[in-house]
Amino acid sequence: MFRWFVKDEVEKDVLSPDKRTRCKLLLKSGRISYSVYRDNKIIIRPSRLGFKICGEKPLTEDFKLVRAQSKRHSETIELQWGEDRFIDNNYTETAFYFTESKGFKRIMTLRIRVFNNSVAFRYEIPPQPKFRRITIKDEITEFNIDLNAIAWKIPAYQPDRYEYNYEKTIVYDLKESVHTPLTLKTPNGCYLAIHEAALYDYGSMTIKLDENRSLKTDITPLSDGTKAHVALPFQTPWRLIMIADSAIELTTNRSMYALNDAPSQDFGWVKTLKFIGIWWAMYVGEWTWAPGERHGATTEHAKEYIDAAVRLGIAGLLIEGWNEGWEGDWLENGINNKFTVPTSDFNLEDVARYAGRHNIELVGHHETVGFVDNYEKQLEAAYNYYAINNIHYIKTGYAGSMMMINGRREYHHSQLGVQHYQKTVELAAKKHICLDIHEPIKGTGIERTWPNLLSREGARGQEYEGGALSPSHACYLPYTRLLAGGMDYTSGILDLANSVKRMATTLARQLAYFVTIYSGMQMAADRPFIYEERFPDAFKFIRDVPTNFEKTVPLLGEIGEYYVVARKDRNSEDWYVGGVTNEKSRRIHISLDFLSDGVYRAEIYSDRDDAHYRENPFSTNIQQKHVGRNESLDLYIAPGGGFAISLQKLR
Ligand code: NOJ
């Protein structure tokens, strides 16, 4: 449909293919706003749109609509790896072309896409006379949701970036900025998550309640106080509102990926990976990152870990603390990191050859401590160094509270931060390197376009165990952080009662994480001797569970309380089920009707009745039985516990 007209007042609906979700565009007295309805109930009241621009009249008023163009799109997208191989990209779209009625008559397009389970829109500003480069002072996009809606939030602009415990509050109390995905439940029972998709070259969106009691976009500022400097043509990331009838349904909303572009080059070389690491030994104080008597990353330790990886059947090995720059307080001294200079007790070439001979993929490590200037100077050489040594995976880290870019302190989630992360992803793609970014920019689905971005951290992970994680944390993640894509949670720490880092989980729950928390690079995070000598039976699940799934079926759950999910392997007929609970024990009944016909051998790793994350975390049942799709399983989950099941198809 294609229409030419000039209108001062417009009210136009964009309706989802199943007609349950509706976005209404309103142009009144020159101002543009939108609202969102689900089953004819309003869930986002009229909300303003537009920008304030430095040195220019704001792009917020005196608009007229000159043209609106609608289309239906229906397609199935295939993702190279992830939680689901196929995702729907079905939507109705209307592009609204506006022009100002006064002054320079600037033009701006608002493109709205309505999926069955999401509303998304973005602004597009084409180049136009006297309007070529602009500095965004503020984006005023509002999300006017009921002030009594419940919100699950983490704060923005804090020193630990996204690494905070989720808190439940009401929208009325969101006076400080919070990160997205911001998960919400409206008083009429609708679940929403406000997020963004395809974040490139722009500050990341945080959200706060403004003076008018509207939830409003607060784009992360640059150190000069502005939000972004952009050249036209410019388009914002998609502003995305995921919508579901239940919390568990929200967890498989994949519109974020559908809103990103298909890859523009061949990524056939990208493979998901499970890896162990010269890593947790540093957290429990056995080894150190810095050189010295207890240095972890020595040639000898690396070869021992490679041998262990072979015995364990794990394909990769991460080596942290291998390079110069860790001496002293590494968080303070990170400016000294040299990414092409190994410590004197670590021979990278030798270790890489040894890994190659044993078919083990090394995962390199670049801890920048946020000193982006220092890193960017070395970037090309650092990636080349790994590439020529056949190292195809790098874990990067930005542990500082702010980044140092162009000599100034900038937020990780500012436009300059976003640009830097993107530079690493694109350079890595050129060198056929996959990335696992710690202290990252949040996920906005760009791994559809850049599948070499296999994982991120971007929330509290298990390194916070030993006091700062409660059992509810991993029950919040699937409904909040994980809506933004996979996470390297560093699962599989089985030495639960270690006096330095006591885990707030049961043993079975550590296995469950490999299913409940997806990551394209999945770390089996404990030391190899723990797996080989103490828990060989439980370790079998960690070895068996895949890192690439065909299909994900969310089964049961409530935000912050529990979560149960089934996933089918991408390369076989086998299924894996995982479940976790908060401090409360639960009895769970799951129907196996997601299986296909036939007989499956179930291996069930579950908490015993006397298990408890504090008092009795090791109390685990491992049991086998044959099951089919007409059967169901009854499982007990202990306080702070979980379960993991593999279902291997026999015939
Ligand atoms: C923080 C990362 O999350 C962790 O995995 C890493 O070991 C340390 N920084 C050191 O780089």
XYZ file of C-alpha atoms and ligand atoms in Angstrom:
662
model
C 0.000 0.000 0.000
C 1.372 3.411 -0.942
C -0.297 6.689 -0.160
C 0.530 10.331 -0.816
C -1.167 12.963 1.235
C -0.357 15.830 3.538
C -2.117 15.619 6.846
C -1.972 17.637 10.021
C -3.973 15.207 12.116
C -3.581 11.464 11.771
C -4.613 8.426 13.729
C -3.466 5.194 12.184
C -3.274 1.656 13.529
C -0.575 -0.858 12.683
C -1.968 -4.275 13.521
C -0.051 -7.502 14.150
C -0.647 -10.420 11.761
C -2.800 -12.178 14.414
C -4.533 -8.846 15.175
C -3.964 -9.136 18.948
C -1.303 -6.426 19.120
C -1.811 -2.909 17.854
C 0.322 0.198 17.705
C -1.564 3.424 17.142
C 0.273 6.345 15.608
C -1.133 9.733 16.472
C -0.271 13.089 14.920
C -1.990 15.962 16.691
C -1.153 19.662 16.699
C 2.144 18.845 14.962
C 3.300 16.341 17.622
C 3.816 12.646 17.099
C 2.952 9.994 19.634
C 2.109 6.301 19.733
C 0.213 3.938 21.968
C 0.091 0.148 22.218
C -2.876 -2.149 22.709
C -3.076 -5.869 23.364
C -6.462 -7.523 22.811
C -7.909 -4.010 22.682
C -6.638 -3.197 26.168
C -4.275 -0.281 26.331
C -0.824 -1.192 27.665
C 1.157 1.877 26.619
C -0.762 5.145 26.769
C -0.010 7.901 24.217
C 3.743 8.451 24.415
C 5.758 11.223 22.833
C 8.374 10.739 20.139
C 11.198 12.884 18.781
C 14.591 14.390 19.554
C 16.240 17.438 20.980
C 19.191 18.428 18.817
C 22.113 20.630 19.875
C 22.014 24.074 18.249
C 18.796 23.328 16.363
C 15.084 23.481 16.891
C 13.929 20.181 18.461
C 12.538 17.542 16.133
C 9.347 17.258 18.135
C 6.742 19.597 16.757
C 5.185 21.220 13.697
C 5.107 17.894 11.911
C 2.858 16.952 9.039
C 2.511 13.501 7.579
C 3.306 13.413 3.873
C 3.193 9.723 3.160
C 2.606 6.381 4.840
C 3.662 3.114 3.349
C 2.548 -0.234 4.737
C 3.556 -3.803 4.060
C 3.190 -7.308 5.430
C 6.311 -9.394 5.820
C 6.384 -13.088 6.523
C 9.558 -15.103 6.651
C 11.312 -17.781 8.660
C 14.851 -16.867 9.611
C 17.530 -19.465 10.174
C 20.120 -18.611 12.811
C 23.537 -20.184 12.563
C 23.606 -21.030 16.256
C 21.636 -20.274 19.369
C 18.594 -21.324 21.326
C 16.357 -21.726 18.277
C 17.394 -22.517 14.756
C 14.321 -21.028 13.118
C 12.568 -17.882 14.179
C 9.548 -16.104 12.775
C 9.944 -12.745 11.173
C 6.270 -11.957 10.634
C 5.084 -8.428 10.993
C 3.049 -5.584 9.628
C 5.045 -2.447 8.967
C 4.105 1.125 8.299
C 6.703 3.761 7.529
C 5.392 7.231 8.352
C 7.160 10.022 6.470
C 6.939 13.352 8.286
C 8.014 16.845 7.369
C 8.096 19.993 9.438
C 5.588 22.583 8.305
C 7.878 25.513 9.213
C 11.529 26.579 9.082
C 13.868 24.241 7.216
C 11.056 21.710 6.751
C 13.242 18.899 7.967
C 12.057 15.388 7.288
C 11.997 12.318 9.499
C 10.592 8.821 9.122
C 9.118 6.700 11.860
C 9.077 3.012 10.929
C 6.762 0.877 13.037
C 6.730 -2.919 12.959
C 4.117 -4.891 14.803
C 4.764 -8.586 15.380
C 2.277 -10.889 17.113
C 4.323 -10.582 20.292
C 6.186 -7.276 19.905
C 5.985 -3.682 18.834
C 9.122 -2.080 17.447
C 9.827 1.290 15.933
C 12.799 3.346 14.913
C 13.522 6.833 13.694
C 15.238 7.394 10.365
C 16.670 10.795 9.496
C 17.776 11.159 5.886
C 20.421 13.681 4.783
C 18.860 16.989 3.856
C 20.007 20.521 3.068
C 21.592 22.236 6.090
C 21.177 19.099 8.142
C 24.040 16.642 7.628
C 25.729 15.977 10.957
C 23.774 16.335 14.141
C 24.421 16.075 17.835
C 21.616 14.469 19.768
C 20.916 16.328 22.983
C 18.116 14.020 24.021
C 15.852 11.360 22.607
C 12.440 11.885 24.085
C 10.820 8.548 23.283
C 8.371 7.700 26.051
C 6.889 4.398 27.173
C 3.830 5.549 29.087
C 2.971 2.496 31.066
C 0.716 2.259 34.135
C 2.611 3.599 37.135
C 1.395 0.632 39.163
C 2.965 -1.899 36.802
C 5.609 -4.097 38.417
C 9.170 -3.641 37.145
C 12.241 -5.865 37.541
C 15.244 -3.610 37.320
C 18.972 -3.120 37.607
C 20.350 0.422 37.971
C 22.215 2.205 35.157
C 25.353 4.383 35.436
C 26.855 2.345 38.269
C 30.525 1.312 38.606
C 29.774 -2.369 38.089
C 27.938 -1.708 34.823
C 25.194 -4.394 34.438
C 26.411 -6.492 37.372
C 23.690 -5.878 39.953
C 21.021 -7.942 41.642
C 17.567 -7.575 40.130
C 15.005 -5.780 42.251
C 11.255 -5.858 42.016
C 9.572 -2.485 42.263
C 6.739 -0.528 40.674
C 7.105 1.846 37.744
C 6.239 4.772 39.993
C 9.545 4.209 41.798
C 11.787 4.118 38.694
C 13.160 7.573 39.402
C 16.765 6.585 38.727
C 17.733 5.292 35.290
C 17.600 1.547 34.768
C 18.991 -0.677 32.064
C 17.042 -2.565 29.454
C 15.711 -5.188 29.001
C 13.297 -3.722 31.538
C 10.747 -6.399 32.343
C 7.293 -5.267 33.461
C 3.925 -6.674 34.414
C 0.903 -4.448 33.904
C -1.985 -4.426 36.395
C -4.107 -6.233 33.786
C -1.648 -9.135 33.716
C 0.332 -8.450 30.562
C 4.095 -9.117 30.603
C 6.327 -6.676 28.745
C 9.999 -6.098 28.249
C 11.250 -2.783 26.926
C 14.529 -3.185 25.102
C 16.294 -2.162 21.913
C 17.523 -4.063 18.859
C 20.424 -3.388 16.502
C 22.337 -0.902 18.641
C 25.085 0.587 16.466
C 26.877 3.914 16.701
C 24.533 5.439 19.287
C 24.302 5.626 23.060
C 22.539 2.706 24.652
C 19.018 3.285 25.916
C 18.385 3.424 29.635
C 14.989 4.341 31.019
C 13.703 6.497 33.802
C 10.572 8.113 35.116
C 10.660 11.798 34.214
C 9.131 14.803 35.988
C 5.853 14.217 34.125
C 5.711 10.668 35.441
C 6.349 9.192 32.031
C 8.814 6.397 31.517
C 11.264 8.051 29.199
C 14.340 7.092 27.231
C 17.560 8.283 28.795
C 20.277 7.725 26.209
C 23.638 7.111 27.872
C 25.569 10.389 27.607
C 29.077 10.994 26.359
C 31.584 12.835 28.545
C 30.769 16.064 26.676
C 27.234 15.842 28.040
C 25.589 15.105 24.690
C 24.015 11.788 23.770
C 25.493 11.067 20.348
C 27.151 12.671 17.363
C 25.754 11.212 14.166
C 26.062 11.746 10.442
C 22.966 11.587 8.265
C 21.483 9.321 7.063
C 20.980 8.105 10.574
C 18.644 5.584 12.093
C 18.208 4.803 15.755
C 18.252 1.276 17.090
C 14.796 -0.277 17.175
C 12.819 0.585 20.275
C 11.364 -2.782 21.137
C 8.449 -3.724 23.364
C 8.135 -7.484 23.823
C 4.673 -8.611 24.911
C 3.498 -11.903 26.430
C 0.570 -13.409 28.294
C 2.834 -15.082 30.841
C 6.316 -14.645 32.213
C 7.507 -17.942 30.767
C 6.221 -17.019 27.287
C 8.289 -13.838 27.384
C 11.508 -15.882 27.609
C 11.336 -17.052 24.004
C 10.520 -13.740 22.373
C 12.975 -13.602 19.466
C 11.895 -10.359 17.738
C 15.201 -8.779 18.737
C 16.987 -11.079 16.278
C 14.347 -10.589 13.592
C 15.008 -6.844 13.792
C 18.682 -7.328 12.986
C 20.004 -7.906 9.492
C 21.161 -11.198 8.054
C 24.956 -11.555 7.916
C 26.539 -9.905 4.922
C 29.461 -12.322 4.754
C 30.081 -16.013 5.210
C 30.369 -17.081 8.840
C 30.459 -20.816 8.115
C 33.679 -20.983 10.139
C 31.966 -19.967 13.398
C 31.417 -22.840 15.833
C 29.948 -22.689 19.328
C 32.326 -23.967 21.987
C 32.480 -25.532 25.420
C 35.680 -24.780 27.269
C 37.489 -25.143 30.556
C 39.888 -22.484 31.796
C 42.943 -21.461 33.693
C 40.510 -19.318 35.580
C 38.616 -20.494 38.678
C 41.900 -21.509 40.326
C 42.598 -17.756 40.444
C 39.235 -17.014 42.047
C 39.759 -19.564 44.817
C 43.291 -18.293 45.426
C 45.252 -21.335 44.259
C 46.839 -19.512 41.350
C 47.343 -15.888 40.348
C 46.861 -13.917 37.136
C 50.129 -12.091 37.783
C 53.474 -13.845 37.340
C 55.076 -15.267 40.468
C 55.269 -18.534 42.359
C 51.600 -19.330 41.949
C 51.234 -18.012 38.402
C 48.352 -19.801 36.643
C 49.172 -19.254 32.973
C 52.463 -21.110 32.700
C 53.361 -23.288 29.736
C 53.330 -26.300 32.025
C 49.867 -25.619 33.483
C 48.494 -24.889 30.035
C 49.705 -28.246 28.718
C 48.293 -30.024 31.770
C 44.934 -28.359 31.189
C 45.048 -29.277 27.492
C 45.606 -32.918 28.491
C 42.735 -32.621 30.963
C 40.443 -31.113 28.301
C 41.197 -34.100 26.066
C 40.391 -36.560 28.870
C 37.230 -34.660 29.801
C 35.998 -34.410 26.221
C 35.838 -30.614 26.317
C 36.850 -28.865 23.111
C 38.372 -25.605 24.374
C 40.700 -24.060 26.938
C 40.730 -20.433 28.123
C 44.032 -19.081 29.410
C 43.890 -15.894 31.494
C 46.885 -14.018 32.878
C 49.208 -15.067 30.020
C 50.388 -11.591 29.021
C 52.393 -8.774 30.522
C 50.451 -6.247 32.540
C 48.920 -8.155 35.454
C 51.556 -7.257 38.028
C 50.423 -5.459 41.175
C 46.803 -4.353 41.370
C 45.701 -5.269 37.844
C 42.535 -3.225 38.137
C 44.617 -0.121 38.805
C 47.472 -0.921 36.431
C 45.511 -2.176 33.430
C 46.968 0.595 31.277
C 50.137 -1.543 31.149
C 48.540 -4.529 29.452
C 50.500 -5.765 26.470
C 48.477 -8.022 24.254
C 51.319 -9.418 22.184
C 53.818 -10.053 24.968
C 53.495 -13.280 26.969
C 54.987 -13.530 30.440
C 58.437 -15.156 30.566
C 57.031 -18.470 31.893
C 54.435 -18.773 29.129
C 55.357 -19.767 25.586
C 52.269 -19.015 23.552
C 53.563 -20.510 20.303
C 54.501 -23.762 22.037
C 51.168 -23.987 23.887
C 49.233 -23.220 20.695
C 51.091 -25.963 18.798
C 50.433 -28.412 21.629
C 46.732 -27.497 21.643
C 46.598 -27.916 17.853
C 48.156 -31.384 18.052
C 45.506 -32.385 20.605
C 42.609 -30.807 18.753
C 41.889 -28.338 21.511
C 40.757 -24.807 20.653
C 42.493 -22.198 22.747
C 40.463 -19.263 23.992
C 42.724 -16.229 24.168
C 42.200 -13.474 26.684
C 42.412 -9.690 26.527
C 41.666 -7.928 29.811
C 41.620 -4.251 28.877
C 40.388 -2.994 32.276
C 38.446 -0.487 30.174
C 41.601 1.181 28.816
C 40.228 1.280 25.311
C 42.872 3.716 24.039
C 45.604 1.295 25.081
C 43.737 -1.653 23.571
C 42.872 -0.003 20.272
C 46.526 0.895 19.696
C 47.331 -2.800 19.879
C 44.123 -4.225 18.446
C 45.243 -5.245 14.980
C 48.546 -6.704 16.214
C 46.854 -8.466 19.133
C 44.258 -10.177 16.923
C 46.931 -11.059 14.364
C 49.057 -12.608 17.079
C 46.243 -14.967 18.017
C 45.217 -15.582 14.412
C 48.688 -16.633 13.271
C 48.820 -19.015 16.216
C 45.538 -20.586 15.105
C 43.606 -19.204 18.036
C 40.021 -18.645 16.937
C 38.362 -17.519 20.154
C 39.061 -14.549 22.423
C 37.460 -13.649 25.724
C 37.748 -9.883 26.160
C 37.201 -7.936 29.368
C 36.548 -4.308 30.345
C 36.629 -4.573 34.124
C 37.012 -0.856 34.885
C 34.102 1.212 36.158
C 34.445 3.520 33.155
C 36.228 3.247 29.826
C 39.152 5.447 28.864
C 38.502 6.580 25.290
C 40.292 9.477 23.558
C 41.788 10.320 26.936
C 38.388 10.758 28.582
C 36.287 8.660 30.903
C 33.269 7.323 29.057
C 30.502 4.911 29.973
C 30.821 1.395 28.579
C 27.288 1.798 27.242
C 27.843 5.214 25.637
C 28.073 5.784 21.883
C 31.891 5.606 22.071
C 31.706 2.352 24.006
C 29.262 0.911 21.473
C 31.605 1.930 18.641
C 34.568 0.270 20.311
C 32.834 -3.053 20.938
C 31.660 -3.048 17.330
C 35.186 -2.420 16.103
C 36.378 -5.526 17.964
C 33.554 -7.655 16.568
C 34.248 -6.567 12.991
C 38.002 -6.945 13.254
C 37.556 -10.369 14.858
C 35.257 -11.383 11.978
C 37.949 -10.407 9.496
C 40.463 -12.621 11.289
C 37.978 -15.496 11.739
C 37.947 -15.031 15.496
C 34.931 -15.528 17.776
C 34.399 -13.307 20.806
C 33.087 -13.761 24.335
C 32.921 -10.216 25.697
C 32.949 -9.653 29.439
C 31.820 -6.302 30.815
C 30.197 -5.898 27.392
C 27.630 -3.648 25.881
C 24.266 -5.358 26.369
C 23.010 -7.668 23.652
C 20.675 -6.197 21.060
C 20.649 -9.144 18.660
C 23.607 -8.054 16.535
C 24.938 -11.606 16.702
C 22.445 -12.388 13.960
C 24.532 -10.149 11.694
C 27.826 -10.938 13.427
C 27.594 -14.596 14.488
C 31.246 -14.529 15.572
C 30.026 -12.652 18.662
C 29.334 -15.926 20.432
C 28.722 -14.710 23.950
C 28.785 -11.947 26.496
C 28.719 -11.575 30.211
C 26.753 -8.414 31.078
C 25.132 -9.435 34.375
C 26.343 -10.840 37.660
C 27.913 -14.205 36.925
C 29.210 -16.928 39.189
C 32.357 -14.983 40.035
C 30.012 -13.141 42.440
C 29.385 -16.367 44.359
C 30.853 -16.456 47.816
C 28.305 -14.013 49.192
C 26.915 -11.657 46.569
C 24.553 -14.027 44.724
C 21.303 -15.364 46.094
C 19.483 -18.352 44.594
C 16.875 -16.028 43.129
C 19.423 -14.327 40.830
C 19.516 -17.138 38.277
C 15.707 -17.228 38.465
C 15.519 -13.579 37.388
C 17.978 -13.858 34.511
C 15.799 -15.801 32.008
C 13.090 -13.137 32.272
C 15.410 -10.122 32.210
C 19.057 -10.150 31.065
C 18.707 -13.272 28.940
C 16.040 -11.596 26.796
C 19.078 -9.767 25.383
C 20.789 -13.017 24.307
C 23.156 -15.621 25.694
C 25.381 -15.123 28.697
C 28.705 -16.538 29.823
C 27.618 -17.293 33.396
C 30.651 -19.551 33.988
C 28.527 -22.503 34.999
C 29.560 -25.883 36.345
C 31.417 -25.015 39.531
C 31.027 -28.230 41.485
C 33.437 -27.516 44.341
C 30.501 -25.846 46.071
C 31.799 -25.670 49.606
C 35.170 -24.098 48.803
C 35.904 -21.859 51.755
C 37.017 -18.922 49.564
C 34.055 -19.019 47.173
C 31.142 -20.831 48.731
C 28.378 -21.350 46.143
C 24.728 -20.615 46.924
C 23.574 -23.580 44.820
C 23.184 -27.321 44.989
C 25.266 -29.570 42.755
C 22.387 -30.484 40.423
C 21.690 -26.784 39.910
C 25.209 -26.230 38.544
C 24.321 -28.753 35.820
C 20.937 -27.115 35.244
C 22.652 -23.839 34.326
C 23.998 -25.407 31.122
C 20.382 -25.560 29.957
C 18.746 -22.619 31.723
C 21.464 -20.084 30.809
C 22.338 -20.330 27.145
C 25.755 -19.287 25.876
C 27.336 -19.839 22.470
C 30.610 -20.140 24.390
C 29.801 -22.174 27.442
C 32.404 -22.489 30.151
C 32.756 -25.555 32.364
C 34.240 -23.269 34.935
C 35.696 -25.448 37.673
C 39.187 -26.888 37.757
C 39.610 -30.169 35.840
C 40.650 -32.206 38.889
C 37.314 -31.377 40.513
C 35.539 -32.944 37.548
C 37.852 -35.920 37.149
C 38.505 -36.857 40.734
C 35.497 -35.698 42.700
C 32.468 -35.596 40.434
C 32.993 -37.753 37.333
C 29.332 -38.863 37.317
C 27.863 -35.373 37.514
C 30.437 -34.152 35.005
C 28.969 -36.512 32.397
C 26.055 -34.099 31.978
C 28.421 -31.168 31.422
C 30.229 -33.136 28.733
C 27.023 -34.307 27.044
C 25.043 -31.058 26.940
C 25.357 -29.238 23.586
C 26.084 -25.555 23.014
C 23.879 -25.192 19.954
C 20.167 -25.925 20.019
C 17.548 -26.564 17.374
C 14.620 -25.513 19.459
C 13.763 -24.154 22.902
C 10.495 -24.928 24.672
C 9.890 -22.879 27.814
C 7.988 -25.055 30.270
C 7.303 -23.421 33.622
C 8.294 -20.443 35.685
C 7.720 -17.138 37.394
C 10.078 -14.179 37.506
C 12.657 -14.522 40.276
C 11.023 -17.725 41.534
C 11.735 -20.594 39.179
C 12.384 -21.475 35.573
C 12.163 -24.751 33.665
C 13.112 -25.090 30.002
C 13.601 -27.877 27.418
C 15.959 -27.593 24.473
C 16.555 -29.880 21.512
C 20.089 -30.458 20.313
C 20.905 -28.969 16.886
C 22.790 -32.075 15.764
C 20.749 -34.996 17.082
C 17.284 -35.993 18.228
C 18.281 -35.563 21.878
C 16.678 -33.130 24.315
C 17.947 -31.447 27.459
C 15.837 -30.059 30.280
C 16.963 -27.756 33.068
C 15.214 -26.197 36.030
C 16.166 -23.874 38.871
C 14.346 -22.455 41.882
C 14.978 -19.623 44.328
C 15.291 -20.223 48.102
C 12.008 -22.137 48.043
C 11.830 -25.857 47.361
C 9.348 -26.992 44.721
C 7.787 -30.107 43.278
C 7.631 -29.856 39.524
C 5.513 -31.891 37.141
C 6.625 -31.804 33.536
C 4.940 -33.447 30.621
C 7.372 -34.839 28.041
C 5.046 -34.059 25.144
C 7.715 -31.894 23.505
C 9.538 -35.132 22.547
C 8.846 -36.840 19.246
C 7.526 -40.408 19.077
C 9.937 -43.097 20.199
C 11.906 -44.185 23.212
C 14.384 -41.941 25.006
C 16.893 -42.773 27.695
C 16.519 -40.133 30.411
C 19.452 -39.348 32.689
C 18.113 -37.311 35.555
C 20.379 -35.308 37.844
C 18.273 -33.929 40.671
C 18.333 -32.751 44.273
C 17.584 -35.366 46.889
C 14.853 -34.603 49.410
C 17.454 -33.633 52.016
C 19.409 -31.299 49.686
C 19.731 -27.613 50.523
C 22.015 -24.991 48.964
C 23.488 -24.055 52.334
C 23.280 -27.132 54.525
C 23.526 -30.048 52.118
C 24.413 -28.925 48.595
C 25.988 -32.153 47.320
C 22.965 -34.368 47.956
C 22.159 -35.449 44.396
C 20.310 -38.296 42.725
C 21.501 -39.535 39.363
C 19.056 -41.915 37.840
C 18.292 -43.420 34.423
C 15.057 -44.580 32.909
C 13.330 -45.020 29.586
C 10.578 -42.559 28.747
C 8.339 -41.477 25.867
C 6.336 -38.438 24.887
C 3.182 -39.622 26.631
C 4.885 -39.685 29.973
C 5.634 -37.051 32.523
C 8.222 -36.566 35.236
C 7.797 -35.454 38.830
C 10.855 -33.765 40.219
C 11.843 -32.219 43.486
C 13.922 -29.031 43.529
C 15.566 -28.208 46.844
C 15.983 -24.658 48.178
C 18.604 -23.035 45.916
C 18.519 -26.193 43.830
C 17.889 -27.371 40.334
C 17.825 -30.350 38.036
C 19.207 -31.354 34.669
C 17.955 -34.078 32.374
C 19.375 -35.455 29.174
C 16.972 -37.354 26.939
C 18.826 -39.439 24.424
C 16.712 -40.842 21.617
C 17.164 -44.605 21.363
C 14.703 -45.507 18.608
C 36.190 -9.994 35.004
C 35.666 -11.125 34.168
O 34.274 -11.235 34.247
C 36.327 -12.403 34.616
O 35.791 -13.510 33.952
C 37.813 -12.262 34.381
O 38.444 -13.419 34.867
C 38.366 -11.058 35.111
N 37.619 -9.876 34.800
C 39.820 -10.819 34.746
O 39.917 -10.524 33.388
